[in-house]
mmCIF file of C-alpha atoms in Angstrom:
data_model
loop_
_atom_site.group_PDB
_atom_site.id
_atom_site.type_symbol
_atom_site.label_atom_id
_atom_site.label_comp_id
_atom_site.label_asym_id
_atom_site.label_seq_id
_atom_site.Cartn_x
_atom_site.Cartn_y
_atom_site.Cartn_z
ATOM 1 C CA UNK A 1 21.800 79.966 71.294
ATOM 2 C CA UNK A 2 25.336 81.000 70.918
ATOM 3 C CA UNK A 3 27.217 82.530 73.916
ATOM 4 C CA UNK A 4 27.123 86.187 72.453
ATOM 5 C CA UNK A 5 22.991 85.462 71.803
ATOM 6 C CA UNK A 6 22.845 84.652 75.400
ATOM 7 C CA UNK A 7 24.705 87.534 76.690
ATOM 8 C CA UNK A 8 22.937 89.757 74.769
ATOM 9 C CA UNK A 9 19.500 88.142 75.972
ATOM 10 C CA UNK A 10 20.598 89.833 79.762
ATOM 11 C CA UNK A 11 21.834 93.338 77.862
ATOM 12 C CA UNK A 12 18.746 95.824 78.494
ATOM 13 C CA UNK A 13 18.796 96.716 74.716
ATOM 14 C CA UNK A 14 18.543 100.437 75.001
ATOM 15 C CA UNK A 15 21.609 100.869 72.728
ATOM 16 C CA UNK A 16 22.658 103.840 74.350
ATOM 17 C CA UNK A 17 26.468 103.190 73.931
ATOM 18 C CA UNK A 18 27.593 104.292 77.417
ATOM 19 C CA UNK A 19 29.337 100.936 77.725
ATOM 20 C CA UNK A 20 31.786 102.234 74.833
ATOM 21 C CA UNK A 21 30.151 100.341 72.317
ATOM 22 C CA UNK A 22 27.873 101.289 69.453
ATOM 23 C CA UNK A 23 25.416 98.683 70.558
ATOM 24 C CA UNK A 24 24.140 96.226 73.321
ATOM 25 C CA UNK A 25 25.255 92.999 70.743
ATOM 26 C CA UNK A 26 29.325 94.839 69.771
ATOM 27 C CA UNK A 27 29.449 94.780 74.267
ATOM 28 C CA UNK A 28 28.025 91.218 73.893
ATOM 29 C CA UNK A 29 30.350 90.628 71.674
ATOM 30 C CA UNK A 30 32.993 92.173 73.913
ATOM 31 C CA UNK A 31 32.250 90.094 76.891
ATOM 32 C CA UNK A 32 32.201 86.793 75.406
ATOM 33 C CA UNK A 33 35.816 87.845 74.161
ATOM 34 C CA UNK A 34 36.433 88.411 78.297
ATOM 35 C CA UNK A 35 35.542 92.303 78.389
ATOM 36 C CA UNK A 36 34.462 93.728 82.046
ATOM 37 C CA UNK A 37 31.061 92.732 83.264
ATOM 38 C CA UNK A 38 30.020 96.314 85.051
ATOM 39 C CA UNK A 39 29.735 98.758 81.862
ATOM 40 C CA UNK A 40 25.851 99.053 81.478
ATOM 41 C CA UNK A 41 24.580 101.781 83.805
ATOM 42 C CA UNK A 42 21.149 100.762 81.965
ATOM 43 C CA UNK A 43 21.390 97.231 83.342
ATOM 44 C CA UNK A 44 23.006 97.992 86.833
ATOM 45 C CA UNK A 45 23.533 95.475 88.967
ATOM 46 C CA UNK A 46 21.051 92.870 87.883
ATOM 47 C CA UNK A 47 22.855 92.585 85.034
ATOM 48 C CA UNK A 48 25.954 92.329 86.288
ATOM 49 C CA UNK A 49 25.071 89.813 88.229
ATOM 50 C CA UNK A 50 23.257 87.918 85.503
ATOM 51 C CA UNK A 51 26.288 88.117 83.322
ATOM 52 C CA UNK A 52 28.623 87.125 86.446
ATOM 53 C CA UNK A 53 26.276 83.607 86.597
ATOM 54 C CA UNK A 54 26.501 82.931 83.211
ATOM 55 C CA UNK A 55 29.871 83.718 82.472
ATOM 56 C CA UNK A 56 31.394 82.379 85.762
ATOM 57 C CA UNK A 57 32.914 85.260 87.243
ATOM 58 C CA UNK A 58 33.040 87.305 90.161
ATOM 59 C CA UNK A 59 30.182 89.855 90.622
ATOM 60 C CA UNK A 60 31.756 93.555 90.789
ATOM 61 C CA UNK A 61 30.538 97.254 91.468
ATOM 62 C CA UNK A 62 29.342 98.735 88.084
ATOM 63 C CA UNK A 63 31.556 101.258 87.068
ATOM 64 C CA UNK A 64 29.743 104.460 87.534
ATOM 65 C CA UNK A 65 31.985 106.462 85.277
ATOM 66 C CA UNK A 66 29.422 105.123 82.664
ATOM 67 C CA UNK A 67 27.133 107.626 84.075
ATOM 68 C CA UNK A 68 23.300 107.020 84.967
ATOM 69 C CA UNK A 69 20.384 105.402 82.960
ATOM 70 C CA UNK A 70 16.819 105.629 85.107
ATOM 71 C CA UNK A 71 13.577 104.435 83.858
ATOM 72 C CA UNK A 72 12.779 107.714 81.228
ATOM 73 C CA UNK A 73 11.437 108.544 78.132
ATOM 74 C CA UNK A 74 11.632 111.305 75.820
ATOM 75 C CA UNK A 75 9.332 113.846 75.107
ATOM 76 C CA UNK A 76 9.018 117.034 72.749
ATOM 77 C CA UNK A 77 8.061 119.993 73.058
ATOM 78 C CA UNK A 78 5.769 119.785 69.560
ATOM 79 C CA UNK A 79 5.456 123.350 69.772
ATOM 80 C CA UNK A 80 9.193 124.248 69.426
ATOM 81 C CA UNK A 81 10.209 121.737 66.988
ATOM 82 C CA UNK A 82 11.672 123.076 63.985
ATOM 83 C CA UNK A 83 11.503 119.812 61.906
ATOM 84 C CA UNK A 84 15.185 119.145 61.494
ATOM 85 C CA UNK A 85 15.197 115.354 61.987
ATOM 86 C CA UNK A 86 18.151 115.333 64.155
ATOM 87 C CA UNK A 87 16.595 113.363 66.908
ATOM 88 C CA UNK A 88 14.627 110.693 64.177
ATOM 89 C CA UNK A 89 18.538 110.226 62.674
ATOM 90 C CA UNK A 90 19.799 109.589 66.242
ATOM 91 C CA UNK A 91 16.904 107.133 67.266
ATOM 92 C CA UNK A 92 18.853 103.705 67.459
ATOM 93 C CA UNK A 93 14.578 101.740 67.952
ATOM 94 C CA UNK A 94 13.172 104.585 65.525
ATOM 95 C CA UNK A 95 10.703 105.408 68.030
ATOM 96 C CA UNK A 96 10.227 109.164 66.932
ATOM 97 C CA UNK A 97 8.311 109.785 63.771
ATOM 98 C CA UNK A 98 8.241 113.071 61.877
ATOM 99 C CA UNK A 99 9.032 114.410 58.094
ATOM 100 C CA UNK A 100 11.838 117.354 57.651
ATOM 101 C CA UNK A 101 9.972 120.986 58.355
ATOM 102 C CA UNK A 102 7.241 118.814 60.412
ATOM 103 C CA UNK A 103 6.742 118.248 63.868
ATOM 104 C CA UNK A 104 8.228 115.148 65.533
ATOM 105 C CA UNK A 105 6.576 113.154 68.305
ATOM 106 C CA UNK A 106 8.025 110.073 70.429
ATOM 107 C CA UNK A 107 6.581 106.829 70.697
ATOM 108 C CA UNK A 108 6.622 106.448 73.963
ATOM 109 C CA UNK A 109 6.044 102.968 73.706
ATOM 110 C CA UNK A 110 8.930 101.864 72.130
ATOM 111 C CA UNK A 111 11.170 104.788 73.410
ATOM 112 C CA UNK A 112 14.078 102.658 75.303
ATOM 113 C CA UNK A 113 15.045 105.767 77.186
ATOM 114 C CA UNK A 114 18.706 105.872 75.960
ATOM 115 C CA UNK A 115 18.502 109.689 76.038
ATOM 116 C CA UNK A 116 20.987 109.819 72.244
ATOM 117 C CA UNK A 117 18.271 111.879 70.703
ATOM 118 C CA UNK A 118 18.637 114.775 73.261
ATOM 119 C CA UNK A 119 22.075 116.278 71.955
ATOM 120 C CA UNK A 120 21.529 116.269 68.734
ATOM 121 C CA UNK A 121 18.374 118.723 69.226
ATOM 122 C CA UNK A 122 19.281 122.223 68.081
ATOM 123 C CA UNK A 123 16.731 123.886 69.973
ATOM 124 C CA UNK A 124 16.823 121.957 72.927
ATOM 125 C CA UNK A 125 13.457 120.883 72.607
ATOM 126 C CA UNK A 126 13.726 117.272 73.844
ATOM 127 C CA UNK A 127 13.065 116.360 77.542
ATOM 128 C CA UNK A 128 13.550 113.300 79.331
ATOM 129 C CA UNK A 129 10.688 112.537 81.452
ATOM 130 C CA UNK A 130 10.816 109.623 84.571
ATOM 131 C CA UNK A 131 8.811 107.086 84.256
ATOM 132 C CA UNK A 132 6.066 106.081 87.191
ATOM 133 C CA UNK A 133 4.308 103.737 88.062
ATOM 134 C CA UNK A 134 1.092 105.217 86.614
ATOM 135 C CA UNK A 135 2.472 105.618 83.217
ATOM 136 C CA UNK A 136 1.388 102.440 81.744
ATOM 137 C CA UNK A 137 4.923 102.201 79.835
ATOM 138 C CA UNK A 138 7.306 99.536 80.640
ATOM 139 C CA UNK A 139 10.271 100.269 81.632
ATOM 140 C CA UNK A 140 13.445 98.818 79.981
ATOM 141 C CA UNK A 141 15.846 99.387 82.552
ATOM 142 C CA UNK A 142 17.184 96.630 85.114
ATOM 143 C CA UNK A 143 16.795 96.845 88.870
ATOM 144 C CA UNK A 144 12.630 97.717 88.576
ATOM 145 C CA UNK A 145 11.222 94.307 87.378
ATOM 146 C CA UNK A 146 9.959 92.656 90.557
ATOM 147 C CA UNK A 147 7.860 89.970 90.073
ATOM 148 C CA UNK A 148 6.974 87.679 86.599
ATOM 149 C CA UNK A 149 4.606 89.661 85.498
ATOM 150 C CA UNK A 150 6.876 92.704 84.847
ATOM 151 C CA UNK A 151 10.164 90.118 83.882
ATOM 152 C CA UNK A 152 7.829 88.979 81.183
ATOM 153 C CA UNK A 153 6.905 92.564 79.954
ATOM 154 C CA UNK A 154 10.418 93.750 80.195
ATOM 155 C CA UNK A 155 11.631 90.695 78.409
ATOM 156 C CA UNK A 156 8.851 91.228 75.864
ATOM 157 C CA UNK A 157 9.847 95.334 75.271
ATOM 158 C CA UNK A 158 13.242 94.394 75.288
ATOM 159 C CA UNK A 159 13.316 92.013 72.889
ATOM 160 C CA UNK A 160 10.911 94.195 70.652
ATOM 161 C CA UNK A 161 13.720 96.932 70.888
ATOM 162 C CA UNK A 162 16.316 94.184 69.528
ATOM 163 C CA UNK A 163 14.280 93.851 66.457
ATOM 164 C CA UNK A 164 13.186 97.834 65.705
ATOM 165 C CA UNK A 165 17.878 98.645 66.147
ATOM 166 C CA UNK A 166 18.143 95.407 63.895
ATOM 167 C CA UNK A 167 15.276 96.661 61.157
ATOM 168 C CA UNK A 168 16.047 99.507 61.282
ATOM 169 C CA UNK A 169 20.078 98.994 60.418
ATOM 170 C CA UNK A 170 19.171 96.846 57.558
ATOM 171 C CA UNK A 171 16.896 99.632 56.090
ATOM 172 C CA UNK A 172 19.787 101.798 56.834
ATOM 173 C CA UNK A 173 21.923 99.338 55.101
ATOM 174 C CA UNK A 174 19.424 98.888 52.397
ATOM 175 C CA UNK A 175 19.179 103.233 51.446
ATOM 176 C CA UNK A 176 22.728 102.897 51.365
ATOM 177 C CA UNK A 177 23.222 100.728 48.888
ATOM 178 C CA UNK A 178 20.102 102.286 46.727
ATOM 179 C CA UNK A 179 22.355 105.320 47.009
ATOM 180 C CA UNK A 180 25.586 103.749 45.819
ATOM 181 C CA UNK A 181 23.914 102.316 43.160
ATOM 182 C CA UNK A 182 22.261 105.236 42.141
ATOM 183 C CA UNK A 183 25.198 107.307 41.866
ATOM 184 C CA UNK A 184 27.198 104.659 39.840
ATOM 185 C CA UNK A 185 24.144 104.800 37.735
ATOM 186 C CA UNK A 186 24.832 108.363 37.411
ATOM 187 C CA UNK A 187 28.505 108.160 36.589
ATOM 188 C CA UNK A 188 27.846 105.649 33.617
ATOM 189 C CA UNK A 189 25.480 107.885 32.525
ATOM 190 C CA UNK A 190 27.579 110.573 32.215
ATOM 191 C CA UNK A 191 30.504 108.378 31.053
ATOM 192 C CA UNK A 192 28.269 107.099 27.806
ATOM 193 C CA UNK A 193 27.166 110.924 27.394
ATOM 194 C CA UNK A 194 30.813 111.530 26.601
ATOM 195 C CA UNK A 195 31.154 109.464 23.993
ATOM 196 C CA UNK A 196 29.767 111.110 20.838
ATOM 197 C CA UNK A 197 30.548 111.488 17.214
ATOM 198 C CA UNK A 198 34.377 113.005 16.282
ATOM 199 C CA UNK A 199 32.665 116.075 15.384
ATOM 200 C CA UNK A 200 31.395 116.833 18.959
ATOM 201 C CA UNK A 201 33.896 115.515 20.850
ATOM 202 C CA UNK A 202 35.465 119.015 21.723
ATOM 203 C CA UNK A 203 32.492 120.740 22.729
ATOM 204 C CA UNK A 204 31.226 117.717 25.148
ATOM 205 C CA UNK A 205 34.072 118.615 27.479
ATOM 206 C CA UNK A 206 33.278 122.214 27.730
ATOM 207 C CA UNK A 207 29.632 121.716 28.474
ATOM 208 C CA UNK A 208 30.125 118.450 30.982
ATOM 209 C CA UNK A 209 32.017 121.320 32.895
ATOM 210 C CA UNK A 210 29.384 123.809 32.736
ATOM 211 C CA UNK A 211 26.984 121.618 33.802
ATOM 212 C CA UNK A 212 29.276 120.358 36.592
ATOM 213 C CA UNK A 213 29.950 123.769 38.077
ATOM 214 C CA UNK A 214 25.921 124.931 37.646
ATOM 215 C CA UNK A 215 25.215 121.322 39.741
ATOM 216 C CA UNK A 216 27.847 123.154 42.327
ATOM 217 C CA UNK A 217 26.399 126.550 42.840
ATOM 218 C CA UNK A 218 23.139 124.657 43.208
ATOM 219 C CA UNK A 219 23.917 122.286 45.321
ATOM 220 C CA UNK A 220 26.035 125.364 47.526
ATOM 221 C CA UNK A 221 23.170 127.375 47.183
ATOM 222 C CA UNK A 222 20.870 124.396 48.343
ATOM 223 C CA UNK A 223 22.981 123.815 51.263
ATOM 224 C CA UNK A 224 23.236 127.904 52.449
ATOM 225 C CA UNK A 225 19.397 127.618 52.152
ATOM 226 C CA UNK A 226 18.720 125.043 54.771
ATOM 227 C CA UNK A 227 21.474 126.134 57.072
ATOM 228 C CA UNK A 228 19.797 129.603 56.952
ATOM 229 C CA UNK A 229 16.433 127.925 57.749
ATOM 230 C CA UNK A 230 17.288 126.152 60.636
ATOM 231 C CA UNK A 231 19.521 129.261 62.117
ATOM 232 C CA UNK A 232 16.045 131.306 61.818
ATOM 233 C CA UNK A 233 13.763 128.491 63.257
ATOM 234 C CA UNK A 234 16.555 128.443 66.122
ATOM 235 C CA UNK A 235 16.066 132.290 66.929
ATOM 236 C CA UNK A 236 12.744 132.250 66.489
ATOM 237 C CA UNK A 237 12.465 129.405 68.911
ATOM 238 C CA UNK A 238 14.894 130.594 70.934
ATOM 239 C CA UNK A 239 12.845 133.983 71.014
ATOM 240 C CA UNK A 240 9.564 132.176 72.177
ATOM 241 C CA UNK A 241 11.529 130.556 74.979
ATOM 242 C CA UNK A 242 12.717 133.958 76.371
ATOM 243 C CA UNK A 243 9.305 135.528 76.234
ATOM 244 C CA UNK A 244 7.434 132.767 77.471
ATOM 245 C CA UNK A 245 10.483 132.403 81.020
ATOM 246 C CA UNK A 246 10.210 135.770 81.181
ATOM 247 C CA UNK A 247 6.494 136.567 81.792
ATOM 248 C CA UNK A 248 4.345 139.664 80.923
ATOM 249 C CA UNK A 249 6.588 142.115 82.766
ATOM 250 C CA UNK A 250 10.292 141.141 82.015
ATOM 251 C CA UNK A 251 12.798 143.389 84.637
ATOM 252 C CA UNK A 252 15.274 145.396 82.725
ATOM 253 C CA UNK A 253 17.858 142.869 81.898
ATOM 254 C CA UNK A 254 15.853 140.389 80.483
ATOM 255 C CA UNK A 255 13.895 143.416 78.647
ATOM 256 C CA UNK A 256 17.194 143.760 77.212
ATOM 257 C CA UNK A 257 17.942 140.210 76.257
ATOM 258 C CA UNK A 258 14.732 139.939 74.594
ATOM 259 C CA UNK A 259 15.988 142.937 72.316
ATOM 260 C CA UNK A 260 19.094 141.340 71.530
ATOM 261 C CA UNK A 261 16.910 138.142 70.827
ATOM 262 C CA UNK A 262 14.593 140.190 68.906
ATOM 263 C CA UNK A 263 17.721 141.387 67.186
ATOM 264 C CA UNK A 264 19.069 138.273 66.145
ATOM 265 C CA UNK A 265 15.664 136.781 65.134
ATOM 266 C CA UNK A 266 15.246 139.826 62.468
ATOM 267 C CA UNK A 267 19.232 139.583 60.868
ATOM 268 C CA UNK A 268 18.578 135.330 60.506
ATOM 269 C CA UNK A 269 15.346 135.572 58.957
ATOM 270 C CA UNK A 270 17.178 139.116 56.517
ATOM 271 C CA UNK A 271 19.676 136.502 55.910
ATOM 272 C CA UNK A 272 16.772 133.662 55.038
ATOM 273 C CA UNK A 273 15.062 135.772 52.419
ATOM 274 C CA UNK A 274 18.456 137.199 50.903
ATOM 275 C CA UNK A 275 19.384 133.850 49.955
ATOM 276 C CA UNK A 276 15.583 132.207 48.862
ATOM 277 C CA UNK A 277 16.284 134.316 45.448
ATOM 278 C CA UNK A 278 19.243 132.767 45.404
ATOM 279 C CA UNK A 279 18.437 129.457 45.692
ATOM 280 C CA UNK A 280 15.790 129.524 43.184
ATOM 281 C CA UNK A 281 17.934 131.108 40.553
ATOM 282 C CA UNK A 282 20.566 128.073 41.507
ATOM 283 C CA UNK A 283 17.660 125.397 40.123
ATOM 284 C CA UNK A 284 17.086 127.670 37.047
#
């Protein structure tokens, strides 16, 4: 193993950047290059004094700045998920599963704890639960494995959570270049369209930009569409929270935030249906 491979064989593998980098192997990276030893809150002091053995330097405080990274998992709230796919986009292990306009769940299994799905959530429906020692999931952290039965099961989950960030950047990697070759597909395609008998040649123009600003008020039109969807799944979500905080007999001033809920909830979901029409007369 090279020296970065065996740094990165102590990182906890939760990917959850709070050392500055986008990844447990770019901090690797970083410390075989002399970087500090004390900017994984996940790893906490067993790892910094794991990478102070190895490396052959002095063990020092980790720098809480960092922030904190307990033994969690996430968890949603199926009920208010709107579908949006935020949280599966932010997943660095892809440990939440779920289809646009569907419900999302977590895997708690794989879920590393790294807490980067939770901002992205536009209705806040993403909690971060601890884990116990009755919950039968292992936890990635550093500082909780006490004896070899639990090294070996951290070693195993953390090593399985090297593999699902590394799969899943090369199928990232992989849509990306489908994408770039579909679209120069797309431009030769519209290049050899252009090239038509002398005849035609001055009407090809003219339509090319028809067509070109019809793909624009679609693709506009597309994009109002969704934005309106997800600002009335918000309110209606939003809505549901209230009511269900508030109880069966809400006091005046919550009586009266539920009405300016209410309120918002009807204009978002006016402003949903004005522009469905739309949309479909976009893709006609």
């Amino acid at each position: 193993m090279s020296l970065i491979q065996r740094i990165d064989a102590l990182l906890p593998q939760t990917q959850c950047g709070k050392c500055g980098h986008p990844g447990c192997r770019p901090y690797a990276e970083g410390l075989a290059a002399g970087e500090a030893i004390n900017k994984c809150p996940p790893g906490g002091g067993e790892t910094i004094a794991a990478l102070a053995k190895l490396l052959h330097v002095p063990v020092i405080e980790l720098d809480h700045e960092r922030g904190r990274a307990p033994a969690q998992v996430a968890y949603i709230r199926e009920a208010e998920c709107i579908g949006c796919t935020k949280c599966i986009q932010a997943c660095p292990v892809d440990a939440i599963i779920g289809a646009a306009k569907l419900m999302h769940t977590v895997i708690s299994a794989e879920c590393t704890g790294c807490d980067l799905c939770v901002a992205p959530c536009p209705v806040d429906c993403i909690d971060l639960l601890p884990l116990t020692a009755t919950s039968n999931i292992v936890p990635i952290v550093g500082g909780l494995a006490e004896d070899t039965q639990t090294l070996e099961a951290r070693s195993h989950k953390r090593n399985q959570a090297r593999r699902r960030f590394e799969q899943r950047n090369n199928r990232l990697q992989r849509e990306e270049a489908r994408k770039q070759a579909d679209r120069l597909a797309r431009s030769q395609r519209a290049a050899n369209a252009t090239i038509t008998t002398p005849g035609a040649a001055v009407d090809d123009p003219i339509k090319a930009a028809i067509e070109r600003v019809k793909a624009q008020k679609a693709a506009a039109a597309d994009t109002a569409l969704k934005q309106a969807k997800i600002a009335a799944a918000m309110s209606r979500a939003q809505l549901s929270k209230a009511r269900s905080a508030f109880g069966e007999a809400p006091n005046q001033a919550q009586q009266a935030q539920l009405a300016e809920l209410e309120h918002e909830a009807q204009q978002a979901q006016a402003r949903l249906q004005a522009l469905q029409p739309a949309a479909a007369n976009g893709h006609s």
